[in-house]
Short mmCIF file of C-alpha atoms and ligand atoms in Angstrom, two decimals:
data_model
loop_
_atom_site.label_atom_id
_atom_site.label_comp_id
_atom_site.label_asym_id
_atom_site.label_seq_id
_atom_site.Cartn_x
_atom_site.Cartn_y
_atom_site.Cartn_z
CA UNK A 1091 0.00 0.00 0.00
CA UNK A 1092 1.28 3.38 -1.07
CA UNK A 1093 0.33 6.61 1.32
CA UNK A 1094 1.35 9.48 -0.73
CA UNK A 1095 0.15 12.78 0.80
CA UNK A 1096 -2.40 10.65 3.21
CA UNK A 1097 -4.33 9.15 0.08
CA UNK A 1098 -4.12 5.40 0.72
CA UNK A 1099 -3.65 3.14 -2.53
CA UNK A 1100 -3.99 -0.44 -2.51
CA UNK A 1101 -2.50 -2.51 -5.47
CA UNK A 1102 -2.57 -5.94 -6.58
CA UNK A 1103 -0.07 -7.16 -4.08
CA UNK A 1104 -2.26 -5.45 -0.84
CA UNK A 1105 -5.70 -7.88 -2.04
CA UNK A 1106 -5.83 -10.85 -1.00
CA UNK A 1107 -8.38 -13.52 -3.02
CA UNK A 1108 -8.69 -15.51 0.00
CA UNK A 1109 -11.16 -13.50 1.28
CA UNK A 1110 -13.33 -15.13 -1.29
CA UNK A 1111 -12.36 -18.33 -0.98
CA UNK A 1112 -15.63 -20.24 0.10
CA UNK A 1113 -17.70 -17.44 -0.13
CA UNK A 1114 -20.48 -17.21 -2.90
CA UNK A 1115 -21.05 -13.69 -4.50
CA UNK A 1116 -24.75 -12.59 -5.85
CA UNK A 1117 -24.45 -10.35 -8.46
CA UNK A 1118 -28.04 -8.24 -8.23
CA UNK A 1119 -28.02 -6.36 -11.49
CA UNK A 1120 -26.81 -7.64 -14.75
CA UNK A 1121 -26.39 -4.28 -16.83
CA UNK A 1122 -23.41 -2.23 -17.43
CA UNK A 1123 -21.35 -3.17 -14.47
CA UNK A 1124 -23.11 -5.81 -13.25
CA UNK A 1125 -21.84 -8.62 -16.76
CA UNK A 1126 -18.79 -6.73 -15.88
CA UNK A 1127 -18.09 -7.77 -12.76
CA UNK A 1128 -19.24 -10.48 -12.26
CA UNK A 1129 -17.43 -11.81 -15.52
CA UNK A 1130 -13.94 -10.98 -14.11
CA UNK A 1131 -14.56 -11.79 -10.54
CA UNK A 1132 -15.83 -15.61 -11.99
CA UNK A 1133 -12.47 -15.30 -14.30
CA UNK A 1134 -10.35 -14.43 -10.86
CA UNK A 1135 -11.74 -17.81 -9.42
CA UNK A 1136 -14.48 -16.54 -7.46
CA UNK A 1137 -17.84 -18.37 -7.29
CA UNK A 1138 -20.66 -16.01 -8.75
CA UNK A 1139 -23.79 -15.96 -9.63
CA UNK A 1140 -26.90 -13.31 -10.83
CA UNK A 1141 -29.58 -12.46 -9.40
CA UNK A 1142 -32.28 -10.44 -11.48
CA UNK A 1143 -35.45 -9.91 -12.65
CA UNK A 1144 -36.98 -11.86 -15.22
CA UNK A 1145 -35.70 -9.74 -18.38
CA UNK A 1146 -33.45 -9.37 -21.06
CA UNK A 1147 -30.10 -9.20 -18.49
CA UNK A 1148 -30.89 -12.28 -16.84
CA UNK A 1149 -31.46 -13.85 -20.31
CA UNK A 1150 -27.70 -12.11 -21.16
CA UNK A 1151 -26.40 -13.64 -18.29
CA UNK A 1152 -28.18 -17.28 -18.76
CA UNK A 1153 -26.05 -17.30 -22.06
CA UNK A 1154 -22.83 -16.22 -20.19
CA UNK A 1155 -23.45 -19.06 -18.10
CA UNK A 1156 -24.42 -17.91 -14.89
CA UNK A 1157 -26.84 -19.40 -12.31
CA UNK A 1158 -29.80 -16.76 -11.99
CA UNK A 1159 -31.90 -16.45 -9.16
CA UNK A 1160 -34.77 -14.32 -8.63
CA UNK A 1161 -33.79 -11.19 -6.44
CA UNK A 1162 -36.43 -11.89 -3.97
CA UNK A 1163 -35.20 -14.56 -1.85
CA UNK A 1164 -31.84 -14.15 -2.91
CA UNK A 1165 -30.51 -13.23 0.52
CA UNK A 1166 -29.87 -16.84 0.91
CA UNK A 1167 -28.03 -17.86 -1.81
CA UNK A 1168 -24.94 -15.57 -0.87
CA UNK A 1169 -22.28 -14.14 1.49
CA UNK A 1170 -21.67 -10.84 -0.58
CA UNK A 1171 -24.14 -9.05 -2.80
CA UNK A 1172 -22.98 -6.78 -5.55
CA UNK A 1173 -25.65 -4.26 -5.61
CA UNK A 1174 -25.37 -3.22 -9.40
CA UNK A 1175 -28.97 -2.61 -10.36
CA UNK A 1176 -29.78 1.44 -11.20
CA UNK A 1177 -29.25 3.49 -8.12
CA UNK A 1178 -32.92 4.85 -8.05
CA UNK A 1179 -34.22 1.34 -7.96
CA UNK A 1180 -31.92 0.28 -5.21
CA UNK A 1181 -33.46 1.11 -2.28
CA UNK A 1182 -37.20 -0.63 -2.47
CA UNK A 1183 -35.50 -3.30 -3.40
CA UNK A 1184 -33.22 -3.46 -0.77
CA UNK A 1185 -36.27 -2.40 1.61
CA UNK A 1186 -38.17 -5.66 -0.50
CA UNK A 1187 -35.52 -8.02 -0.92
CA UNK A 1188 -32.69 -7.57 1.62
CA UNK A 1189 -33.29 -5.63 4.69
CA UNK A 1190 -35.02 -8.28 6.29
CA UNK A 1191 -32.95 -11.10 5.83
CA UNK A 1192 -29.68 -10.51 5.80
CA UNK A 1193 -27.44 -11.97 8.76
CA UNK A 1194 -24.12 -11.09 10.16
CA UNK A 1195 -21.48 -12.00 8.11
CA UNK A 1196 -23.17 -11.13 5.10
CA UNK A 1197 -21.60 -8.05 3.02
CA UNK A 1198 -22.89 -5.99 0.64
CA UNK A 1199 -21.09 -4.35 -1.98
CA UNK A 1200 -22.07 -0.80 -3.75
CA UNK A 1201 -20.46 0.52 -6.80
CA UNK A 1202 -21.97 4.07 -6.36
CA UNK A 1203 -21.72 5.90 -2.37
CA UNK A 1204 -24.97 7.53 -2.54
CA UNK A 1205 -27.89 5.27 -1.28
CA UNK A 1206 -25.73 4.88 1.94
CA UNK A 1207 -24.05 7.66 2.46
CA UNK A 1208 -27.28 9.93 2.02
CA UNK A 1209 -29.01 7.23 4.18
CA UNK A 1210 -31.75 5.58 2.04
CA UNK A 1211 -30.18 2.21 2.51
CA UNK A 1212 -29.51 1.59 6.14
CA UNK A 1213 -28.09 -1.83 6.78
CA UNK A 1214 -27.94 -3.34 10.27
CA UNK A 1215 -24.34 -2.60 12.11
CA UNK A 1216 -23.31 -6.41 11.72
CA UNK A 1217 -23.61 -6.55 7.88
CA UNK A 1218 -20.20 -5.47 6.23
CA UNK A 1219 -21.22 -2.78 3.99
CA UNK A 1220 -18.58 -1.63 1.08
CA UNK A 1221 -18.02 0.15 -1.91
CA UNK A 1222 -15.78 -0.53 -4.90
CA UNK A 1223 -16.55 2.09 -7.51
CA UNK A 1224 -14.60 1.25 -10.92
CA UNK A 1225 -13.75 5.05 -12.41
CA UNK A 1226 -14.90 3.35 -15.70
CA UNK A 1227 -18.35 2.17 -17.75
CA UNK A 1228 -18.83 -1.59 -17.46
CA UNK A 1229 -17.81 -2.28 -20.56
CA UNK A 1230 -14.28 -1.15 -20.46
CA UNK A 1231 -13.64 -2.38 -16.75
CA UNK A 1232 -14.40 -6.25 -18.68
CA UNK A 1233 -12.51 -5.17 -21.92
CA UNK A 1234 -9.21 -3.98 -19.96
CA UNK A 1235 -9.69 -7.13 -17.37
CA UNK A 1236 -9.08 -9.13 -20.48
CA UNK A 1237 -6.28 -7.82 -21.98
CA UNK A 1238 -4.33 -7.79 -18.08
CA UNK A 1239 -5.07 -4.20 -16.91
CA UNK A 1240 -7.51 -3.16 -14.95
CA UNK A 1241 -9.40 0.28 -14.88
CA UNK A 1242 -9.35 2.14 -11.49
CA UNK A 1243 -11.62 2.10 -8.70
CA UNK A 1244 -12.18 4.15 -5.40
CA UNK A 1245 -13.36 1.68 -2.38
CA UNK A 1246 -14.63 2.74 0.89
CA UNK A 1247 -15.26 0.69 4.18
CA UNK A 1248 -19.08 1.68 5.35
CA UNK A 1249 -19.32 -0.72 8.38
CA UNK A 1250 -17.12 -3.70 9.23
CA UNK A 1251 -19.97 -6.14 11.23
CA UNK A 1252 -17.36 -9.44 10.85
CA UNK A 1253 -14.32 -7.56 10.70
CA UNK A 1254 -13.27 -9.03 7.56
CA UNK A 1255 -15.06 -5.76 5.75
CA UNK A 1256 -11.57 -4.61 4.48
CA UNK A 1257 -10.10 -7.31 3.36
CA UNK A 1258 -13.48 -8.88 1.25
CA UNK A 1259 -13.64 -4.81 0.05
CA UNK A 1260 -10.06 -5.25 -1.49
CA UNK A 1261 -10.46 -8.75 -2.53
CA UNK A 1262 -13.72 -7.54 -4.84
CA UNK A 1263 -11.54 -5.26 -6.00
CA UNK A 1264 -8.62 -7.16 -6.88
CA UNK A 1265 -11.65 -9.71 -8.68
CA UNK A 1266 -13.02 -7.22 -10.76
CA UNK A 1267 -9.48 -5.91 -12.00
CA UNK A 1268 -9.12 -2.60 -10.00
CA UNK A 1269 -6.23 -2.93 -8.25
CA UNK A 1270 -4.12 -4.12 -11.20
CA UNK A 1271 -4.10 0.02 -11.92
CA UNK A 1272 -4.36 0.78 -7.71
CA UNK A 1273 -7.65 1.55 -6.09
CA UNK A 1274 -7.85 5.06 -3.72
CA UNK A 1275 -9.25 4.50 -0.51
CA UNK A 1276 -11.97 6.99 -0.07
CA UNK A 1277 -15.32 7.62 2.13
CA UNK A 1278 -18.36 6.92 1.09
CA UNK A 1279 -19.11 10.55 1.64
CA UNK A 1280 -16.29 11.60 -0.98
CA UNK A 1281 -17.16 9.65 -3.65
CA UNK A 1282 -20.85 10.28 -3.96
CA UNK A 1283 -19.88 13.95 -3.65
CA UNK A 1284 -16.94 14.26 -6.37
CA UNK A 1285 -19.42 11.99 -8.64
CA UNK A 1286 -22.55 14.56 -8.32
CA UNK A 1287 -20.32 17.66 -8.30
CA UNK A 1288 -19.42 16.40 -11.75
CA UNK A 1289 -22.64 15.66 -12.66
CA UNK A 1290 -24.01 19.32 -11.53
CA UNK A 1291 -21.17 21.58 -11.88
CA UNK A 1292 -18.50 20.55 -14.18
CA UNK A 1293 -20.72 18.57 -16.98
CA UNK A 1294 -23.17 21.46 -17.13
CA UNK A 1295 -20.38 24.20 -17.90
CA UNK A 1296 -19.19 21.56 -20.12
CA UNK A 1297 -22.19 21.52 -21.83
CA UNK A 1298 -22.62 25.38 -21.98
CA UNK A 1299 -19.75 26.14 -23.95
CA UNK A 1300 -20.91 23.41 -26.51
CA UNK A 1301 -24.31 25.04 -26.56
CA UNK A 1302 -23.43 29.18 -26.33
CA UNK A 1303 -20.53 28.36 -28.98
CA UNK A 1304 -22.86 26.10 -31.10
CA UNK A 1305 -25.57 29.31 -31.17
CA UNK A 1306 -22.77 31.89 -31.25
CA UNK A 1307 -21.23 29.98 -34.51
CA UNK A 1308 -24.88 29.13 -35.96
CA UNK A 1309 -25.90 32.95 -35.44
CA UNK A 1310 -22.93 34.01 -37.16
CA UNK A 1311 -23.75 31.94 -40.21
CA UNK A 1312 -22.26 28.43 -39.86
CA UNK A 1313 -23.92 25.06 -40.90
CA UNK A 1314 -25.04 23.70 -37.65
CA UNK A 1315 -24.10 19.84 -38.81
CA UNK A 1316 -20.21 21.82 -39.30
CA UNK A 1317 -20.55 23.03 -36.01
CA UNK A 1318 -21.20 19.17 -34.78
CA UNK A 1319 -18.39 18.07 -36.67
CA UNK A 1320 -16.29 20.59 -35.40
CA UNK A 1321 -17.20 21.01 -31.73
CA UNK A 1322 -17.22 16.91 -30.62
CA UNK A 1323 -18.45 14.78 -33.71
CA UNK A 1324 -15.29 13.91 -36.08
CA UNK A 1325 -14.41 12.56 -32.40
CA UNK A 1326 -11.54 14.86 -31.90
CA UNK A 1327 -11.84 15.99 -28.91
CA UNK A 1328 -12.68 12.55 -27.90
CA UNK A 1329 -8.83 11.79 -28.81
CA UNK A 1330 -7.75 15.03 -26.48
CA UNK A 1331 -9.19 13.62 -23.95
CA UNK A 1332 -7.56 9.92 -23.67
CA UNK A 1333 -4.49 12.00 -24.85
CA UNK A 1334 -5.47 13.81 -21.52
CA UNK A 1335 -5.54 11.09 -19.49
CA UNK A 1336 -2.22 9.59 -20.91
CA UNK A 1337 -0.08 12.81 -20.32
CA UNK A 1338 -2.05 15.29 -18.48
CA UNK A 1339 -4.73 17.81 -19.73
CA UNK A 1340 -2.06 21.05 -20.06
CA UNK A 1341 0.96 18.64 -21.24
CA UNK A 1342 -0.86 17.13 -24.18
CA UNK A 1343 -1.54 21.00 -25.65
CA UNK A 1344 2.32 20.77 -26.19
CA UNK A 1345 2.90 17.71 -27.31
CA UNK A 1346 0.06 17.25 -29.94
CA UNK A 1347 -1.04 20.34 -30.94
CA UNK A 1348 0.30 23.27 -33.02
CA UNK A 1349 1.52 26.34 -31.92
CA UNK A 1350 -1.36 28.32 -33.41
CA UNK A 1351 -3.65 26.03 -31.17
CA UNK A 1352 -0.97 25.96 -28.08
CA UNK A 1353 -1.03 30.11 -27.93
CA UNK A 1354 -4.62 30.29 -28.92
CA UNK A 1355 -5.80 27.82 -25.84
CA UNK A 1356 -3.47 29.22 -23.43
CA UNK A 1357 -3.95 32.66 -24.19
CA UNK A 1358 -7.40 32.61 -23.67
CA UNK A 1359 -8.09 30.31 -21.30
CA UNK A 1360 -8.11 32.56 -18.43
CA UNK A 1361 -11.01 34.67 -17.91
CA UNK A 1362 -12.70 32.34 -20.05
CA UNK A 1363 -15.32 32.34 -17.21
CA UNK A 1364 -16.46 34.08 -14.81
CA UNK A 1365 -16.38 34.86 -11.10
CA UNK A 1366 -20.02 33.74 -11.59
CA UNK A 1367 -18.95 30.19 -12.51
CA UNK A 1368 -16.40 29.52 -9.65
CA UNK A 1369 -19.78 31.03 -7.43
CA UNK A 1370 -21.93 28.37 -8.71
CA UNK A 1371 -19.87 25.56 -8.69
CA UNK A 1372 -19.39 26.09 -4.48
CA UNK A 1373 -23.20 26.35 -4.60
CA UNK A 1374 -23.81 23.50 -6.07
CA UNK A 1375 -21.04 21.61 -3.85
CA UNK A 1376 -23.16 22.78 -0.90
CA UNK A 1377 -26.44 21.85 -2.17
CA UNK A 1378 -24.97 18.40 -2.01
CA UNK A 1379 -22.94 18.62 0.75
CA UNK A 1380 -26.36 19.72 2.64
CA UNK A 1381 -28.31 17.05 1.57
CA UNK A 1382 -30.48 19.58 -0.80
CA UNK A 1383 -30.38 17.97 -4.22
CA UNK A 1384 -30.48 14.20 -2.59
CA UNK A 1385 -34.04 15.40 -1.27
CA UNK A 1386 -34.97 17.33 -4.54
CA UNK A 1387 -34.69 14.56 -6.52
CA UNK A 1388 -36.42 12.38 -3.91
CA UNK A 1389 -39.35 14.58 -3.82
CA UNK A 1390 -38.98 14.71 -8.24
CA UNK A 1391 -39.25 10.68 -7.78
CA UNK A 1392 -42.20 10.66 -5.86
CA UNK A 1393 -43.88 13.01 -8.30
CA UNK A 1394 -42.78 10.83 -11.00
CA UNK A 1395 -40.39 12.36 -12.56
CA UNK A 1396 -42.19 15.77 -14.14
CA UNK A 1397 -39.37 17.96 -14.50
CA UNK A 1398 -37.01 15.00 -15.93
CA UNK A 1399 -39.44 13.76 -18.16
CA UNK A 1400 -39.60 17.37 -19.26
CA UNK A 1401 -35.89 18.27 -19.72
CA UNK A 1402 -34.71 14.88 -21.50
CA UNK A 1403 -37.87 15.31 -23.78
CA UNK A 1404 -36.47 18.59 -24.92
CA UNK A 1405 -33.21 16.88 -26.20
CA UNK A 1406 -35.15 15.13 -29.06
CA UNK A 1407 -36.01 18.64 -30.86
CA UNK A 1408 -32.80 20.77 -29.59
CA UNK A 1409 -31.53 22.39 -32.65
CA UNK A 1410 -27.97 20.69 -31.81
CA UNK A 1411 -29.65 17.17 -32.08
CA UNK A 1412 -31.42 17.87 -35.41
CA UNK A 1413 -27.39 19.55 -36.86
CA UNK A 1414 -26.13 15.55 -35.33
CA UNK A 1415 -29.03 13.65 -37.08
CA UNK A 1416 -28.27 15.84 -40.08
CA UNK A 1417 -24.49 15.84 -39.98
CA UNK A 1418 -24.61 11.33 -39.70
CA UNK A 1419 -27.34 11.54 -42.82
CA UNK A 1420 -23.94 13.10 -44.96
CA UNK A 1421 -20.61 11.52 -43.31
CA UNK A 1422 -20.08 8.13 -41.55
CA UNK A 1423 -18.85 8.90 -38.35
CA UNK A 1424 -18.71 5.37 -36.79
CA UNK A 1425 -15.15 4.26 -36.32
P1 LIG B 1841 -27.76 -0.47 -15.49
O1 LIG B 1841 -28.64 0.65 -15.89
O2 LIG B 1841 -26.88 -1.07 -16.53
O3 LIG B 1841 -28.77 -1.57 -14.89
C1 LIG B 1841 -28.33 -2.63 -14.12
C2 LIG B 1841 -29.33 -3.77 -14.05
O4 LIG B 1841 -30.44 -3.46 -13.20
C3 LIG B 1841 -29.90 -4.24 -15.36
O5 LIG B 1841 -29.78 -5.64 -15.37
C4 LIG B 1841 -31.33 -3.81 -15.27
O6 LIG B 1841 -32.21 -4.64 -16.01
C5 LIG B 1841 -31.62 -3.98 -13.80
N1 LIG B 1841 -32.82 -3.25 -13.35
C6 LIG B 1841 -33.32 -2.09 -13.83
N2 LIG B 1841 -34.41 -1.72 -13.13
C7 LIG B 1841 -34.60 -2.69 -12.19
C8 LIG B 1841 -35.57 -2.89 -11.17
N3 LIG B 1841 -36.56 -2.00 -10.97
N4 LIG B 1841 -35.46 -3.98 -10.39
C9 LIG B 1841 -34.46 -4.88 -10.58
N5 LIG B 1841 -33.52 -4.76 -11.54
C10 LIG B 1841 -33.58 -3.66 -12.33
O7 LIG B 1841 -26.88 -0.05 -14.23
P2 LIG B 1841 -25.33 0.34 -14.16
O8 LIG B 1841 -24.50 -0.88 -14.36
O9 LIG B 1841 -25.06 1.55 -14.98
O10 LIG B 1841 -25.21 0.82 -12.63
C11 LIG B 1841 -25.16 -0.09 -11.55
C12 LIG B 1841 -24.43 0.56 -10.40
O11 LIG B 1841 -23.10 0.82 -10.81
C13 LIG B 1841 -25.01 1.91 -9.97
O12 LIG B 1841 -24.87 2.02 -8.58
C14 LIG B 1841 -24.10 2.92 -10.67
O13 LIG B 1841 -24.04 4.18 -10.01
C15 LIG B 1841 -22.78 2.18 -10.57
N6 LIG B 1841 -21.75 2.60 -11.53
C16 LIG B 1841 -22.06 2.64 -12.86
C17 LIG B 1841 -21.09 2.98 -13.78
C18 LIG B 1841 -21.37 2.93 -15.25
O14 LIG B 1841 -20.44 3.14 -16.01
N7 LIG B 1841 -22.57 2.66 -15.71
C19 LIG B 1841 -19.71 3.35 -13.34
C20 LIG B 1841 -19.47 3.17 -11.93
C21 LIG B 1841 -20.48 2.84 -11.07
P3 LIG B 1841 -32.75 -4.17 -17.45
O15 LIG B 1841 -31.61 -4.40 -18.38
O16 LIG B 1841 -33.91 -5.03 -17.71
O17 LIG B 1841 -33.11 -2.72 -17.33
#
């Protein structure tokens, strides 16, 4: 285990698999992560099986050839539970399926922080309750587990009932491939807040500057299926950004751009926005911090979802998604 600067990283060398031996693992969910995981964790030796509804995912993982058991009643068949159905669904069923019937010794794994840390799942204090959350959609965490990497995860020990929490935590995470890259020991707390703060403050200035620059260009008298092409669609920037990731956001202006772009970029970049910007972002930290968006979108469940319903509606006729139909009508953009 590395401590550099008090963050605690565990690598392959600081799991131990034996925490698994013996032990069966329920997989609850088999979507995005859920195949993933529990693919790698059954290649990494560890006895798995699904448990699901009756749809097309238990269907998917029938033909993967997993044992699938019905999620009520499940409790029984397992000493850890993966709990890698949608977030918003997690809590009636844990209130339906779980809470009930599971006994000390029994651990349950999230792969998001926010159910427990906000307090909608409350498990009793002799369950082991932990979180291994990959930094990376399902698909990739089975496609780099493959090929001998793994993609990175934060964990986070909620409640240690057996005292074995820590070790089982790292040993799910050494199963599912995370600490081949090193997994960041974190709170539950932390991770639920870093993921919504992205969600509600960086993602939406994000998506800003696509928008004002798509109306700024389209006012001006630019094709709007150009101005898809240009802004994210020849997947450019897509390439800037695993560039990013490779050699670091500032260090891959220099090494793959030109000179024109370099000065342009760093030229401008400052007072690109606005005092107002840095002001909203700590609001909207707050508003999670605070509990305040966990119980507005609690109270936008329970009035079935009006406001959502409303704003993902509006994508269909946003003048940016009728340039993208438009623009993959003239040029083949799938790579
Ligand atoms: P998915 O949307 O892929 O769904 C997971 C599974 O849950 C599917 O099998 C789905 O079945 C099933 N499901 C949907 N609704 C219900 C229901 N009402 N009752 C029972 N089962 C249901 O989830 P993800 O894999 O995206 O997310 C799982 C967890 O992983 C979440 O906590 C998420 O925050 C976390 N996570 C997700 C990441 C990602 O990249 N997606 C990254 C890191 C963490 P069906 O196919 O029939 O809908």
């Amino acid at each position: 285990m590395n401590h550099s600067d008090e963050l605690k990283v565990f690598r392959d060398n600081d799991a131990d698999l034996s925490f698994l031996e013996g032990k069966k693992i329920a997989v609850i969910g088999y979507g995005k992560q859920g195949r993933a995981q529990a693919l790698n964790l059954r290649d990494s030796g560890a006895s798995v099986h699904v448990a699901s509804i009756r749809d097309s995912s238990a269907e998917n993982a029938e033909k993967d050839g997993f044992d699938v058991v019905p999620i009520e009643g499940c409790a029984a068949t397992a000493d850890i539970f993966l709990m890698l159905i949608p977030d918003e669904v997690q809590r009636d069923v844990y209130e339906n399926c779980l809470a009930n019937e599971l006994q000390a010794g029994q651990a349950l794994c999230f792969a998001h922080g926010y159910n427990y840390h906000f307090g909608l799942i409350k498990p009793a204090p002799e369950i082991d309750v932990f979180m291994v959350a990959p930094r990376m959609v399902g698909a990739i965490v089975r496609e780099y587990y493959k090929k001998g990497t793994g993609a990175p995860a934060y964990v986070a020990l909620g409640q240690d009932g057996s005292g074995r929490g820590h070790g089982t935590m790292l040993a799910v995470a050494k199963g599912i491939g995370a600490t081949r890259a090193g997994v960041i020991e974190t709170t539950f707390e932390q991770e639920t807040v870093l993921d919504l703060f992205m969600e509600q403050a960086f993602f939406p200035v994000f998506s800003q500057a696509f928008l004002t620059a798509f109306d700024v260009l389209k006012d001006a008298g630019f094709d709007p299926r150009m101005l898809a092409l240009e802004m994210y669609g020849s997947g450019e920037v897509a390439e800037i950004m695993k560039a990013a990731a490779d050699l670091g956001y500032l260090q891959q202006l220099v090494v793959l751009h030109s000179r024109t772009s370099q000065y342009g970029t760093l030229s401008r970049t400052p007072g690109a926005y606005s005092e107002t910007t840095k002001t909203r972002m700590k609001e909207a930290l707050e508003n999670i911090r605070n509990g305040g968006f966990a119980k507005e979108w609690a109270d936008e469940e329970k009035a079935g979802y009006p406001v959502f319903n409303k704003l993902v509606e509006g994508i269909k006729t946003h003048p940016l998604t009728t340039a993208e139909n438009g623009l993959h009508d003239l040029i083949d953009l799938r790579q």
